CSV table of C-alpha atoms in Angstrom, one decimal:
chain,number,residue,atom,x,y,z
P,1,UNK,CA,-11.2,17.5,-11.2
P,2,UNK,CA,-14.1,15.2,-11.0
P,3,UNK,CA,-15.5,14.6,-7.5
P,4,UNK,CA,-18.2,12.0,-6.4
P,5,UNK,CA,-20.2,13.0,-3.3
P,6,UNK,CA,-19.9,10.6,-0.5
P,7,UNK,CA,-21.3,10.4,3.0
P,8,UNK,CA,-19.0,10.6,6.0
P,9,UNK,CA,-19.9,6.9,6.9
P,10,UNK,CA,-19.2,5.6,3.5
P,11,UNK,CA,-15.8,7.7,3.4
P,12,UNK,CA,-14.8,6.0,6.7
P,13,UNK,CA,-15.9,2.5,5.2
P,14,UNK,CA,-14.0,3.0,2.0
P,15,UNK,CA,-10.7,4.3,3.8
P,16,UNK,CA,-11.2,1.3,6.0
P,17,UNK,CA,-11.1,-1.1,2.9
P,18,UNK,CA,-8.3,0.7,1.3
P,19,UNK,CA,-6.2,0.3,4.5
P,20,UNK,CA,-6.9,-3.3,5.3
P,21,UNK,CA,-6.1,-4.0,1.5
P,22,UNK,CA,-2.5,-2.9,2.1
P,23,UNK,CA,-0.3,-5.9,2.1
P,24,UNK,CA,3.5,-6.7,2.4
P,25,UNK,CA,3.9,-4.5,5.4
P,26,UNK,CA,4.3,-5.4,8.9
P,27,UNK,CA,2.8,-2.1,10.0
P,28,UNK,CA,1.1,0.7,8.4
P,29,UNK,CA,1.3,4.3,8.3
P,30,UNK,CA,-1.8,6.3,7.3
P,31,UNK,CA,-1.6,10.0,7.0
P,32,UNK,CA,-4.8,12.6,7.1
P,33,UNK,CA,-3.5,16.0,6.0
P,34,UNK,CA,-5.4,19.2,6.0
P,35,UNK,CA,-5.6,22.7,7.2
P,36,UNK,CA,-5.8,22.9,11.0
P,37,UNK,CA,-9.2,24.2,12.1
P,38,UNK,CA,-10.7,24.3,8.8
P,39,UNK,CA,-10.9,20.6,7.8
P,40,UNK,CA,-12.0,17.7,10.1
P,41,UNK,CA,-8.6,15.6,9.9
P,42,UNK,CA,-8.9,14.6,13.6
P,43,UNK,CA,-12.5,13.4,13.4
P,44,UNK,CA,-11.9,11.6,10.3
P,45,UNK,CA,-8.8,9.8,12.0
P,46,UNK,CA,-10.6,9.2,14.9
P,47,UNK,CA,-13.7,7.6,13.1
P,48,UNK,CA,-11.1,5.0,11.6
P,49,UNK,CA,-10.0,3.5,14.8
P,50,UNK,CA,-12.9,1.4,15.6
P,51,UNK,CA,-13.5,0.0,12.2
P,52,UNK,CA,-9.7,-1.0,11.9
P,53,UNK,CA,-10.0,-2.8,15.1
P,54,UNK,CA,-13.1,-4.6,14.1
P,55,UNK,CA,-11.1,-5.5,11.0
P,56,UNK,CA,-8.4,-7.2,13.1
P,57,UNK,CA,-5.8,-4.1,13.0
P,58,UNK,CA,-4.8,-2.7,16.3
P,59,UNK,CA,-5.0,1.3,15.4
P,60,UNK,CA,-3.0,4.1,17.1
P,61,UNK,CA,-4.0,7.6,16.9
P,62,UNK,CA,-1.3,10.4,16.8
P,63,UNK,CA,-1.6,14.2,16.2
P,64,UNK,CA,1.3,15.9,14.4
P,65,UNK,CA,0.2,18.8,17.0
P,66,UNK,CA,1.9,16.6,19.6
P,67,UNK,CA,5.2,16.9,17.6
P,68,UNK,CA,5.4,20.7,17.5
P,69,UNK,CA,8.7,22.1,18.4
P,70,UNK,CA,9.1,24.2,21.5
P,71,UNK,CA,7.6,27.7,21.5
P,72,UNK,CA,11.3,29.5,21.5
P,73,UNK,CA,11.9,27.7,18.2
P,74,UNK,CA,8.2,28.0,16.8
P,75,UNK,CA,7.5,31.5,17.6
P,76,UNK,CA,11.2,32.8,17.0
P,77,UNK,CA,9.9,35.1,14.3
P,78,UNK,CA,6.7,35.9,16.0
P,79,UNK,CA,3.6,34.0,16.8
P,80,UNK,CA,1.9,35.0,13.3
P,81,UNK,CA,4.5,34.3,10.9
P,82,UNK,CA,3.1,32.3,8.0
P,83,UNK,CA,6.6,31.1,6.7
P,84,UNK,CA,7.4,29.7,10.4
P,85,UNK,CA,4.1,27.9,10.4
P,86,UNK,CA,4.7,26.2,7.1
P,87,UNK,CA,8.4,25.3,7.6
P,88,UNK,CA,9.4,25.5,11.4
P,89,UNK,CA,6.3,24.5,13.8
P,90,UNK,CA,6.5,20.8,13.1
P,91,UNK,CA,9.3,18.7,14.2
P,92,UNK,CA,9.9,16.6,11.1
P,93,UNK,CA,12.9,14.6,12.7
P,94,UNK,CA,11.0,13.7,16.0
P,95,UNK,CA,8.0,12.5,13.9
P,96,UNK,CA,10.2,10.6,11.7
P,97,UNK,CA,12.3,9.2,14.5
P,98,UNK,CA,9.7,8.3,17.0
P,99,UNK,CA,6.7,7.4,14.7
P,100,UNK,CA,7.5,6.5,11.5
P,101,UNK,CA,10.9,4.8,11.7
P,102,UNK,CA,9.7,2.3,14.1
P,103,UNK,CA,7.1,1.2,11.5
P,104,UNK,CA,9.6,0.2,8.9
P,105,UNK,CA,10.1,-3.5,8.2
P,106,UNK,CA,13.3,-3.7,10.3
P,107,UNK,CA,11.7,-1.2,13.0
P,108,UNK,CA,11.2,-2.0,16.7
P,109,UNK,CA,7.3,-1.2,16.7
P,110,UNK,CA,7.7,1.0,19.5
P,111,UNK,CA,6.0,4.4,18.6
P,112,UNK,CA,6.1,7.4,20.9
P,113,UNK,CA,2.5,8.7,20.8
P,114,UNK,CA,3.4,12.2,21.7
P,115,UNK,CA,6.5,14.3,22.2
P,116,UNK,CA,5.6,18.0,23.2
P,117,UNK,CA,2.7,19.6,24.7
P,118,UNK,CA,2.3,22.9,22.6
P,119,UNK,CA,-0.1,24.4,25.5
P,120,UNK,CA,2.1,23.9,28.6
P,121,UNK,CA,5.3,24.0,26.1
P,122,UNK,CA,6.8,21.0,27.8
P,123,UNK,CA,7.5,17.4,27.1
P,124,UNK,CA,4.8,15.1,27.4
P,125,UNK,CA,7.1,12.5,28.9
P,126,UNK,CA,4.8,9.8,27.1
P,127,UNK,CA,6.0,6.1,27.0
P,128,UNK,CA,6.2,4.3,23.9
P,129,UNK,CA,3.6,2.0,22.7
P,130,UNK,CA,4.3,-1.4,21.3
P,131,UNK,CA,2.3,-1.7,18.0
P,132,UNK,CA,2.1,-5.4,17.0
P,133,UNK,CA,2.4,-6.5,13.5
P,134,UNK,CA,-0.6,-5.6,11.4
P,135,UNK,CA,-1.2,-2.5,13.6
P,136,UNK,CA,-1.9,0.9,12.0
P,137,UNK,CA,-0.9,4.5,13.0
P,138,UNK,CA,-3.3,7.0,12.0
P,139,UNK,CA,-1.5,10.6,12.0
P,140,UNK,CA,-3.4,13.4,11.3
P,141,UNK,CA,-2.1,17.1,11.0
P,142,UNK,CA,-1.0,19.9,8.3
P,143,UNK,CA,1.9,20.0,6.0
P,144,UNK,CA,2.3,16.4,6.4
P,145,UNK,CA,3.4,16.0,2.5
P,146,UNK,CA,6.4,17.0,0.6
P,147,UNK,CA,8.7,17.1,3.5
P,148,UNK,CA,10.2,13.4,3.1
P,149,UNK,CA,8.1,11.8,5.7
P,150,UNK,CA,7.2,8.1,4.1
P,151,UNK,CA,3.3,7.0,4.6
P,152,UNK,CA,1.7,3.7,3.2
P,153,UNK,CA,-1.7,5.6,2.6
P,154,UNK,CA,-1.7,9.4,2.2
P,155,UNK,CA,-5.2,11.3,2.5
P,156,UNK,CA,-5.4,14.9,1.7
P,157,UNK,CA,-8.6,17.0,2.7
P,158,UNK,CA,-8.8,19.7,0.2
P,159,UNK,CA,-10.5,23.0,0.2
P,160,UNK,CA,-11.3,25.3,-2.7
P,161,UNK,CA,-9.4,28.8,-2.8
P,162,UNK,CA,-12.8,30.3,-1.6
P,163,UNK,CA,-13.6,27.8,0.9
P,164,UNK,CA,-10.1,28.0,2.5
P,165,UNK,CA,-10.2,31.8,3.0
P,166,UNK,CA,-13.8,31.3,4.5
P,167,UNK,CA,-12.8,28.6,6.7
P,168,UNK,CA,-9.3,28.9,8.0
P,169,UNK,CA,-9.6,30.5,11.6
P,170,UNK,CA,-6.4,32.2,11.7
P,171,UNK,CA,-6.2,34.8,8.6
P,172,UNK,CA,-2.4,35.3,9.3
P,173,UNK,CA,-1.9,31.6,8.4
P,174,UNK,CA,-3.4,31.8,4.9
P,175,UNK,CA,-0.3,32.6,3.2
P,176,UNK,CA,1.1,29.3,4.6
P,177,UNK,CA,-1.6,27.2,3.0
P,178,UNK,CA,-1.4,29.0,-0.2
P,179,UNK,CA,2.2,28.2,-0.2
P,180,UNK,CA,1.8,24.5,0.4
P,181,UNK,CA,-0.7,24.3,-2.5
P,182,UNK,CA,1.7,26.1,-4.7
P,183,UNK,CA,5.0,24.4,-3.9
P,184,UNK,CA,3.8,21.0,-2.8
P,185,UNK,CA,0.5,20.3,-4.5
P,186,UNK,CA,-0.6,17.8,-1.9
P,187,UNK,CA,-3.5,16.7,-3.9
P,188,UNK,CA,-1.1,15.4,-6.5
P,189,UNK,CA,1.0,13.6,-3.8
P,190,UNK,CA,-1.9,11.9,-2.2
P,191,UNK,CA,-3.4,8.5,-2.8
P,192,UNK,CA,-6.8,9.8,-1.6
P,193,UNK,CA,-8.3,13.3,-2.1
P,194,UNK,CA,-11.3,14.5,-0.3
P,195,UNK,CA,-13.1,18.0,-1.2
P,196,UNK,CA,-14.3,19.3,2.2
P,197,UNK,CA,-15.8,22.7,1.1
P,198,UNK,CA,-18.8,21.6,3.2
P,199,UNK,CA,-17.7,19.3,5.9
P,200,UNK,CA,-21.2,17.6,6.1
P,201,UNK,CA,-20.9,16.5,2.3
P,202,UNK,CA,-17.6,15.9,1.3
P,203,UNK,CA,-16.7,14.6,-2.4
P,204,UNK,CA,-14.0,12.1,-3.2
P,205,UNK,CA,-11.9,13.0,-6.3
P,206,UNK,CA,-12.1,10.4,-8.8
P,207,UNK,CA,-9.4,10.1,-11.4
């Protein structure tokens, strides 16, 4: 695979241009996917908010971490079970119903920004946000691809196997990421792939 070194600022600029070039959609869903704690999905999604607003697009930030299942379901097989982390932590149905379906052409545009507080382990009771036409949802999280969720632009922050082992903060979770790479191959499903072995010096995949 061939990668082009790119500065973080230029990456944000190029992604902003890519998003604003999307046409034929009333509202836009952008996913930024990568290993939690090892990639800067949150920082990249946050950095896109102001440029999009300057370009005339309302931008709503959503974290998949606010759409996790309750602890009783996530930790049914223990708190350090990699298979549960991979397939049972994220409430895919709620994310689809409360975030992505409202963005459809016949959707209401009323998006729920958060559902569950994983720290307090209770509902956030957040109110829905009315996203205007032309608005963009910037969703960041892990294991977002290959599960039937539909996005208008998909960005994957990729780590080499060596970097993944070095940077993932929870060693027990490594098998989950290795399974994701093996079974889903998120790079193959993504519109944009960024190598982030060194987060300060990313590189963009050039097909």
